[in-house]
């Protein structure tokens, strides 16, 4: 579908309210495929107001008389209000913003259309390929290798084409381990901690199911992790689900690593919220931040009630647990929940930021994100 098919009304006269400290801005509001633009006109300030539609989190609209109001709550906590002339224009613009701010295909995003002058696309690709980080690991230990078993992304669509795995485990075993893990996310290295010789890994849950299935290759992989670490190293599996949630997952084909099948590894449950409860918590935080007339007591009460800081504490505490396990206990750490994506990547990234000074530099943080 073309962007033009989603734009019901291309322009309208509107007034923008950006907050109590910024003066209202009145002019012509235009809707494009990726932006909202408001031009104040030649008699006012020449500045053009611009908003990326992807930054809009939610939209509220209401009409009264011959005009309407659209309230935009943005992902950066801003709350913007557009007072638009004409009921039909208000409803059409609101529908256009709703459609354009929630496009599913990533290739419709603005970066795929942005063409600044002087940009050579070849300069922007692969600033930090897996090969570069592997060179660092290889200088510290020879227990790991770079595997291109996922070169065509058929083994795991959400992993990079090259992953760092134990040298003692072949690609065939990796493929079998991937089939035993949800979404194909078999255990791979996230960070090697040189001072202790231990590693931080990430994966998804094993597909043990009600029959308590096992996978010899998956067990071999985690056994090789401990064998590649200093003698006597033990491992901890940090599960970001509660013990009850992990038990229920077994009924639908998921599960956890059986203690008898993975000697040397101990499972720890550190439940972290995700999905809709986390989104609702963030919405309540934004609402509390947008109310500038409330008292300090009321603000603190709403801040506690939204539980956002509790979620932040859960993430930081779990990351600290992983970091301390590697630094103080000299243990290898595997982090996973169910899918092994949101909370897993959050914990492993925070733990690496805690342990690795390089990751706290600009270049190191870019490599971590990549």
CSV table of C-alpha atoms in Angstrom, one decimal:
chain,number,residue,atom,x,y,z
A,1,UNK,CA,0.0,0.0,0.0
A,2,UNK,CA,1.3,3.4,-0.9
A,3,UNK,CA,1.6,6.1,1.7
A,4,UNK,CA,-0.7,8.4,-0.3
A,5,UNK,CA,-3.5,5.8,0.3
A,6,UNK,CA,-3.2,6.3,4.0
A,7,UNK,CA,-3.3,10.1,4.0
A,8,UNK,CA,-7.0,11.0,4.0
A,9,UNK,CA,-6.4,14.8,4.4
A,10,UNK,CA,-3.0,16.2,3.5
A,11,UNK,CA,-3.2,19.5,5.3
A,12,UNK,CA,-5.3,21.7,7.6
A,13,UNK,CA,-5.1,24.8,9.7
A,14,UNK,CA,-4.1,23.9,13.3
A,15,UNK,CA,-2.7,25.2,16.5
A,16,UNK,CA,0.0,23.2,18.3
A,17,UNK,CA,0.3,23.2,22.1
A,18,UNK,CA,3.7,21.7,23.2
A,19,UNK,CA,3.5,22.3,26.9
A,20,UNK,CA,3.1,25.1,29.5
A,21,UNK,CA,6.6,26.5,28.8
A,22,UNK,CA,6.4,26.7,25.0
A,23,UNK,CA,4.2,29.2,23.2
A,24,UNK,CA,1.4,27.9,21.0
A,25,UNK,CA,2.3,27.5,17.3
A,26,UNK,CA,-0.3,28.2,14.7
A,27,UNK,CA,-0.1,27.5,11.0
A,28,UNK,CA,-0.6,24.9,8.3
A,29,UNK,CA,-0.4,21.3,9.4
A,30,UNK,CA,0.8,18.8,6.7
A,31,UNK,CA,0.9,15.0,6.8
A,32,UNK,CA,3.6,13.1,4.9
A,33,UNK,CA,4.5,9.4,4.8
A,34,UNK,CA,6.8,9.7,7.8
A,35,UNK,CA,6.3,13.1,9.4
A,36,UNK,CA,3.9,15.7,10.7
A,37,UNK,CA,4.9,19.2,9.7
A,38,UNK,CA,3.5,22.5,10.9
A,39,UNK,CA,4.5,25.7,9.0
A,40,UNK,CA,3.7,28.9,11.0
A,41,UNK,CA,3.6,31.1,7.8
A,42,UNK,CA,5.7,34.0,6.6
A,43,UNK,CA,4.4,36.5,9.2
A,44,UNK,CA,5.6,34.3,12.1
A,45,UNK,CA,8.8,32.5,13.0
A,46,UNK,CA,10.4,30.8,10.0
A,47,UNK,CA,11.1,27.6,12.0
A,48,UNK,CA,9.3,24.5,10.7
A,49,UNK,CA,8.0,22.1,13.4
A,50,UNK,CA,8.6,18.5,12.6
A,51,UNK,CA,7.5,15.2,14.2
A,52,UNK,CA,8.5,11.7,13.2
A,53,UNK,CA,5.3,9.7,13.1
A,54,UNK,CA,7.0,6.6,14.4
A,55,UNK,CA,7.6,8.4,17.7
A,56,UNK,CA,3.8,8.5,18.3
A,57,UNK,CA,2.8,6.0,20.9
A,58,UNK,CA,-0.9,6.7,21.2
A,59,UNK,CA,-3.6,9.0,19.8
A,60,UNK,CA,-6.7,10.5,21.3
A,61,UNK,CA,-9.2,12.5,19.4
A,62,UNK,CA,-12.3,14.5,20.2
A,63,UNK,CA,-14.5,16.9,18.4
A,64,UNK,CA,-16.7,19.8,19.5
A,65,UNK,CA,-18.7,22.2,17.3
A,66,UNK,CA,-16.8,22.8,14.0
A,67,UNK,CA,-13.3,21.9,15.3
A,68,UNK,CA,-11.5,19.1,16.9
A,69,UNK,CA,-8.5,18.2,19.1
A,70,UNK,CA,-5.9,15.5,18.6
A,71,UNK,CA,-3.7,14.5,21.6
A,72,UNK,CA,-0.4,12.7,20.7
A,73,UNK,CA,1.4,10.8,23.4
A,74,UNK,CA,5.0,10.2,22.2
A,75,UNK,CA,7.5,7.5,23.0
A,76,UNK,CA,9.8,10.1,24.5
A,77,UNK,CA,7.2,11.1,27.1
A,78,UNK,CA,6.1,14.3,25.2
A,79,UNK,CA,2.4,15.1,25.1
A,80,UNK,CA,1.4,17.2,22.1
A,81,UNK,CA,-2.1,18.8,21.4
A,82,UNK,CA,-3.3,19.8,18.0
A,83,UNK,CA,-6.4,22.0,17.7
A,84,UNK,CA,-7.6,21.6,14.2
A,85,UNK,CA,-10.2,23.6,12.2
A,86,UNK,CA,-13.0,21.3,10.9
A,87,UNK,CA,-14.4,18.1,12.3
A,88,UNK,CA,-13.9,16.1,9.1
A,89,UNK,CA,-10.2,17.2,8.8
A,90,UNK,CA,-9.6,16.3,12.5
A,91,UNK,CA,-10.9,12.8,12.1
A,92,UNK,CA,-9.1,12.2,8.7
A,93,UNK,CA,-5.8,13.4,10.1
A,94,UNK,CA,-6.2,11.3,13.2
A,95,UNK,CA,-6.9,8.2,11.1
A,96,UNK,CA,-3.9,9.0,8.9
A,97,UNK,CA,-1.6,9.4,11.9
A,98,UNK,CA,-2.9,6.1,13.4
A,99,UNK,CA,-2.2,4.3,10.1
A,100,UNK,CA,1.2,5.8,9.4
A,101,UNK,CA,2.6,5.5,13.0
A,102,UNK,CA,1.9,1.7,13.2
A,103,UNK,CA,3.3,0.4,9.9
A,104,UNK,CA,4.4,-3.2,10.4
A,105,UNK,CA,7.0,-3.6,7.7
A,106,UNK,CA,10.4,-2.3,8.8
A,107,UNK,CA,11.4,-1.3,5.2
A,108,UNK,CA,8.6,1.4,5.3
A,109,UNK,CA,10.6,3.2,8.1
A,110,UNK,CA,12.1,6.6,7.5
A,111,UNK,CA,15.8,5.5,7.3
A,112,UNK,CA,15.0,3.5,4.2
A,113,UNK,CA,13.8,6.7,2.5
A,114,UNK,CA,16.3,9.2,3.9
A,115,UNK,CA,18.9,10.2,1.4
A,116,UNK,CA,21.1,13.1,2.8
A,117,UNK,CA,23.6,14.7,0.5
A,118,UNK,CA,27.0,13.2,0.4
A,119,UNK,CA,26.0,9.9,2.0
A,120,UNK,CA,27.7,6.8,0.7
A,121,UNK,CA,25.6,3.8,1.8
A,122,UNK,CA,28.7,1.6,1.9
A,123,UNK,CA,30.1,3.5,4.8
A,124,UNK,CA,27.0,2.8,7.0
A,125,UNK,CA,27.0,-1.0,6.9
A,126,UNK,CA,28.5,-3.3,9.5
A,127,UNK,CA,30.3,-0.9,11.7
A,128,UNK,CA,30.7,-3.7,14.3
A,129,UNK,CA,30.4,-7.1,12.6
A,130,UNK,CA,30.6,-10.2,14.8
A,131,UNK,CA,34.0,-10.9,13.4
A,132,UNK,CA,35.4,-7.8,15.2
A,133,UNK,CA,34.2,-8.9,18.6
A,134,UNK,CA,35.4,-12.4,18.0
A,135,UNK,CA,38.9,-11.1,17.4
A,136,UNK,CA,38.8,-9.7,21.0
A,137,UNK,CA,37.6,-13.0,22.4
A,138,UNK,CA,40.2,-15.0,20.4
A,139,UNK,CA,43.0,-12.9,22.0
A,140,UNK,CA,41.7,-13.9,25.4
A,141,UNK,CA,40.8,-17.6,25.0
A,142,UNK,CA,40.9,-20.3,22.3
A,143,UNK,CA,37.9,-22.1,23.7
A,144,UNK,CA,35.5,-20.4,21.4
A,145,UNK,CA,35.0,-20.1,17.6
A,146,UNK,CA,33.0,-18.1,15.1
A,147,UNK,CA,30.3,-20.2,13.4
A,148,UNK,CA,28.4,-19.2,10.3
A,149,UNK,CA,25.9,-22.0,10.8
A,150,UNK,CA,23.2,-19.3,10.6
A,151,UNK,CA,24.6,-17.7,7.5
A,152,UNK,CA,21.3,-17.7,5.6
A,153,UNK,CA,19.2,-17.0,8.8
A,154,UNK,CA,17.4,-20.3,8.3
A,155,UNK,CA,18.5,-21.8,11.6
A,156,UNK,CA,17.4,-18.7,13.7
A,157,UNK,CA,15.8,-15.7,12.0
A,158,UNK,CA,16.5,-13.5,15.1
A,159,UNK,CA,20.2,-14.3,15.4
A,160,UNK,CA,23.0,-12.7,13.3
A,161,UNK,CA,24.5,-14.7,10.5
A,162,UNK,CA,27.7,-15.4,12.5
A,163,UNK,CA,27.6,-16.4,16.2
A,164,UNK,CA,30.3,-17.2,18.8
A,165,UNK,CA,30.0,-20.8,20.1
A,166,UNK,CA,32.2,-23.3,22.0
A,167,UNK,CA,35.1,-24.6,19.8
A,168,UNK,CA,34.3,-28.2,20.8
A,169,UNK,CA,30.8,-28.1,19.4
A,170,UNK,CA,30.3,-28.7,15.7
A,171,UNK,CA,27.7,-27.0,13.4
A,172,UNK,CA,25.5,-30.1,13.2
A,173,UNK,CA,25.2,-30.2,17.0
A,174,UNK,CA,24.3,-26.5,16.9
A,175,UNK,CA,21.6,-27.1,14.4
A,176,UNK,CA,20.1,-29.9,16.6
A,177,UNK,CA,20.3,-27.6,19.7
A,178,UNK,CA,18.5,-24.9,17.8
A,179,UNK,CA,15.6,-27.2,17.0
A,180,UNK,CA,15.4,-27.9,20.7
A,181,UNK,CA,15.1,-24.2,21.6
A,182,UNK,CA,12.1,-21.9,21.0
A,183,UNK,CA,12.6,-19.8,17.9
A,184,UNK,CA,15.9,-21.6,17.2
A,185,UNK,CA,17.7,-19.4,19.8
A,186,UNK,CA,20.3,-21.9,21.0
A,187,UNK,CA,22.9,-20.7,23.6
A,188,UNK,CA,25.5,-18.3,22.1
A,189,UNK,CA,28.1,-16.1,23.7
A,190,UNK,CA,27.2,-12.5,24.5
A,191,UNK,CA,30.3,-11.5,26.5
A,192,UNK,CA,33.6,-13.1,27.6
A,193,UNK,CA,34.8,-11.7,30.9
A,194,UNK,CA,38.6,-12.0,30.7
A,195,UNK,CA,39.5,-11.3,34.3
A,196,UNK,CA,37.7,-14.5,35.5
A,197,UNK,CA,37.7,-16.4,32.2
A,198,UNK,CA,33.9,-16.9,32.4
A,199,UNK,CA,31.2,-16.1,29.8
A,200,UNK,CA,27.7,-14.7,29.6
A,201,UNK,CA,25.3,-16.5,27.2
A,202,UNK,CA,21.8,-16.0,26.0
A,203,UNK,CA,19.2,-18.3,24.5
A,204,UNK,CA,15.5,-19.1,24.6
A,205,UNK,CA,13.7,-21.8,26.7
A,206,UNK,CA,14.3,-25.5,25.9
A,207,UNK,CA,11.3,-27.3,24.4
A,208,UNK,CA,11.1,-30.1,27.0
A,209,UNK,CA,7.3,-30.2,27.0
A,210,UNK,CA,5.1,-32.4,29.2
A,211,UNK,CA,7.2,-35.5,28.2
A,212,UNK,CA,10.3,-33.9,29.6
A,213,UNK,CA,12.2,-34.3,26.3
A,214,UNK,CA,16.0,-34.0,26.2
A,215,UNK,CA,18.5,-33.1,23.5
A,216,UNK,CA,22.0,-34.6,23.7
A,217,UNK,CA,23.5,-31.9,21.5
A,218,UNK,CA,22.0,-29.1,23.7
A,219,UNK,CA,23.4,-30.8,26.8
A,220,UNK,CA,26.8,-31.1,25.0
A,221,UNK,CA,26.8,-27.4,24.2
A,222,UNK,CA,26.4,-26.3,27.8
A,223,UNK,CA,28.8,-28.9,29.0
A,224,UNK,CA,31.4,-27.6,26.6
A,225,UNK,CA,30.8,-24.1,28.0
A,226,UNK,CA,32.0,-25.2,31.4
A,227,UNK,CA,34.9,-27.2,30.0
A,228,UNK,CA,36.2,-24.2,28.2
A,229,UNK,CA,36.2,-22.1,31.4
A,230,UNK,CA,38.8,-22.4,34.2
A,231,UNK,CA,38.8,-25.8,36.0
A,232,UNK,CA,36.0,-26.2,38.5
A,233,UNK,CA,33.8,-23.4,37.0
A,234,UNK,CA,30.1,-23.8,37.6
A,235,UNK,CA,27.2,-22.3,35.8
A,236,UNK,CA,24.0,-20.5,36.6
A,237,UNK,CA,20.9,-20.4,34.4
A,238,UNK,CA,19.1,-17.1,35.2
A,239,UNK,CA,15.5,-17.6,34.1
A,240,UNK,CA,13.6,-14.3,33.8
A,241,UNK,CA,10.3,-16.1,34.5
A,242,UNK,CA,8.8,-17.2,37.8
A,243,UNK,CA,9.1,-20.8,38.8
A,244,UNK,CA,5.3,-21.1,38.3
A,245,UNK,CA,5.4,-19.6,34.8
A,246,UNK,CA,8.3,-21.9,33.8
A,247,UNK,CA,6.3,-24.9,35.0
A,248,UNK,CA,3.2,-23.8,33.1
A,249,UNK,CA,5.3,-23.3,30.0
A,250,UNK,CA,6.1,-27.0,30.0
A,251,UNK,CA,2.4,-27.7,29.4
A,252,UNK,CA,2.5,-25.8,26.1
A,253,UNK,CA,5.8,-27.4,24.9
A,254,UNK,CA,8.3,-25.2,26.6
A,255,UNK,CA,10.1,-25.7,29.9
A,256,UNK,CA,13.4,-25.5,31.7
A,257,UNK,CA,16.7,-27.4,31.8
A,258,UNK,CA,16.5,-30.5,33.9
A,259,UNK,CA,19.1,-30.5,36.7
A,260,UNK,CA,20.1,-34.1,36.0
A,261,UNK,CA,20.6,-33.4,32.3
A,262,UNK,CA,22.8,-30.4,32.8
A,263,UNK,CA,25.3,-31.2,35.5
A,264,UNK,CA,27.3,-28.2,36.8
A,265,UNK,CA,24.4,-25.8,36.1
A,266,UNK,CA,22.0,-24.4,38.7
A,267,UNK,CA,18.8,-22.6,37.8
A,268,UNK,CA,17.8,-19.3,39.4
A,269,UNK,CA,14.4,-17.7,38.8
A,270,UNK,CA,14.3,-13.9,38.6
A,271,UNK,CA,10.9,-13.0,37.3
A,272,UNK,CA,10.7,-9.8,35.1
A,273,UNK,CA,7.5,-8.3,33.8
A,274,UNK,CA,7.0,-8.0,30.1
A,275,UNK,CA,4.3,-7.4,27.5
A,276,UNK,CA,1.0,-5.6,28.3
A,277,UNK,CA,1.6,-5.0,32.0
A,278,UNK,CA,4.9,-3.3,31.2
A,279,UNK,CA,3.3,-1.2,28.5
A,280,UNK,CA,0.4,-0.2,30.9
A,281,UNK,CA,3.0,0.7,33.6
A,282,UNK,CA,4.8,3.0,31.1
A,283,UNK,CA,1.5,4.6,30.1
A,284,UNK,CA,0.7,5.4,33.7
A,285,UNK,CA,4.2,6.9,34.1
A,286,UNK,CA,3.7,9.2,31.1
A,287,UNK,CA,0.3,10.3,32.5
A,288,UNK,CA,1.9,11.1,35.8
A,289,UNK,CA,4.7,13.1,34.2
A,290,UNK,CA,2.2,15.0,32.1
A,291,UNK,CA,0.1,16.3,35.0
A,292,UNK,CA,1.9,19.6,36.0
A,293,UNK,CA,-0.7,20.7,38.6
A,294,UNK,CA,-0.4,17.8,41.0
A,295,UNK,CA,1.2,18.2,44.4
A,296,UNK,CA,4.5,16.5,45.3
A,297,UNK,CA,2.8,13.9,47.4
A,298,UNK,CA,0.4,13.1,44.6
A,299,UNK,CA,3.2,12.8,42.1
A,300,UNK,CA,5.2,10.4,44.3
A,301,UNK,CA,2.1,8.4,45.0
A,302,UNK,CA,1.4,8.0,41.2
A,303,UNK,CA,5.0,7.3,40.5
A,304,UNK,CA,4.9,4.4,43.0
A,305,UNK,CA,1.5,3.3,41.8
A,306,UNK,CA,2.6,2.9,38.2
A,307,UNK,CA,5.4,0.4,39.3
A,308,UNK,CA,7.7,1.6,36.6
A,309,UNK,CA,10.6,2.1,39.0
A,310,UNK,CA,9.9,-1.4,40.3
A,311,UNK,CA,10.3,-2.8,36.8
A,312,UNK,CA,13.6,-0.9,36.4
A,313,UNK,CA,14.8,-2.3,39.7
A,314,UNK,CA,14.0,-5.8,38.6
A,315,UNK,CA,16.0,-5.4,35.5
A,316,UNK,CA,19.0,-3.9,37.2
A,317,UNK,CA,18.9,-6.4,40.1
A,318,UNK,CA,18.9,-9.3,37.7
A,319,UNK,CA,21.7,-7.8,35.6
A,320,UNK,CA,23.7,-7.2,38.8
A,321,UNK,CA,23.1,-10.9,39.8
A,322,UNK,CA,24.6,-12.0,36.5
A,323,UNK,CA,27.5,-9.6,36.7
A,324,UNK,CA,28.4,-10.6,40.3
A,325,UNK,CA,28.1,-14.3,39.4
A,326,UNK,CA,30.8,-13.8,36.8
A,327,UNK,CA,33.1,-11.4,38.7
A,328,UNK,CA,32.8,-12.6,42.3
A,329,UNK,CA,31.7,-16.3,42.0
A,330,UNK,CA,33.7,-17.0,38.8
A,331,UNK,CA,30.7,-18.6,37.2
A,332,UNK,CA,29.3,-18.8,33.7
A,333,UNK,CA,25.9,-17.4,33.2
A,334,UNK,CA,23.1,-18.3,30.8
A,335,UNK,CA,20.1,-16.0,30.6
A,336,UNK,CA,16.8,-16.8,29.1
A,337,UNK,CA,13.1,-16.5,29.6
A,338,UNK,CA,10.6,-18.0,27.2
A,339,UNK,CA,11.4,-16.5,23.8
A,340,UNK,CA,14.9,-15.3,24.9
A,341,UNK,CA,14.5,-11.9,23.4
A,342,UNK,CA,13.3,-8.8,25.3
A,343,UNK,CA,14.1,-9.4,28.9
A,344,UNK,CA,17.0,-11.7,28.0
A,345,UNK,CA,18.7,-9.2,25.8
A,346,UNK,CA,18.1,-6.5,28.4
A,347,UNK,CA,19.7,-8.4,31.2
A,348,UNK,CA,22.8,-9.5,29.2
A,349,UNK,CA,23.3,-6.0,27.8
A,350,UNK,CA,23.1,-4.4,31.3
A,351,UNK,CA,25.4,-7.0,32.7
A,352,UNK,CA,28.0,-6.4,30.0
A,353,UNK,CA,27.7,-2.6,30.7
A,354,UNK,CA,28.5,-3.3,34.3
A,355,UNK,CA,31.4,-5.6,33.7
A,356,UNK,CA,33.1,-4.2,30.5
A,357,UNK,CA,34.6,-0.7,30.6
A,358,UNK,CA,34.8,-0.7,26.8
A,359,UNK,CA,31.0,-1.1,26.5
A,360,UNK,CA,30.7,2.2,28.4
A,361,UNK,CA,32.5,4.1,25.7
A,362,UNK,CA,30.6,5.5,22.6
A,363,UNK,CA,32.3,3.0,20.3
A,364,UNK,CA,31.8,0.1,22.7
A,365,UNK,CA,28.2,0.9,23.3
A,366,UNK,CA,27.6,1.0,19.5
A,367,UNK,CA,29.2,-2.4,19.2
A,368,UNK,CA,26.9,-3.7,22.0
A,369,UNK,CA,23.8,-2.4,20.3
A,370,UNK,CA,24.9,-3.8,17.0
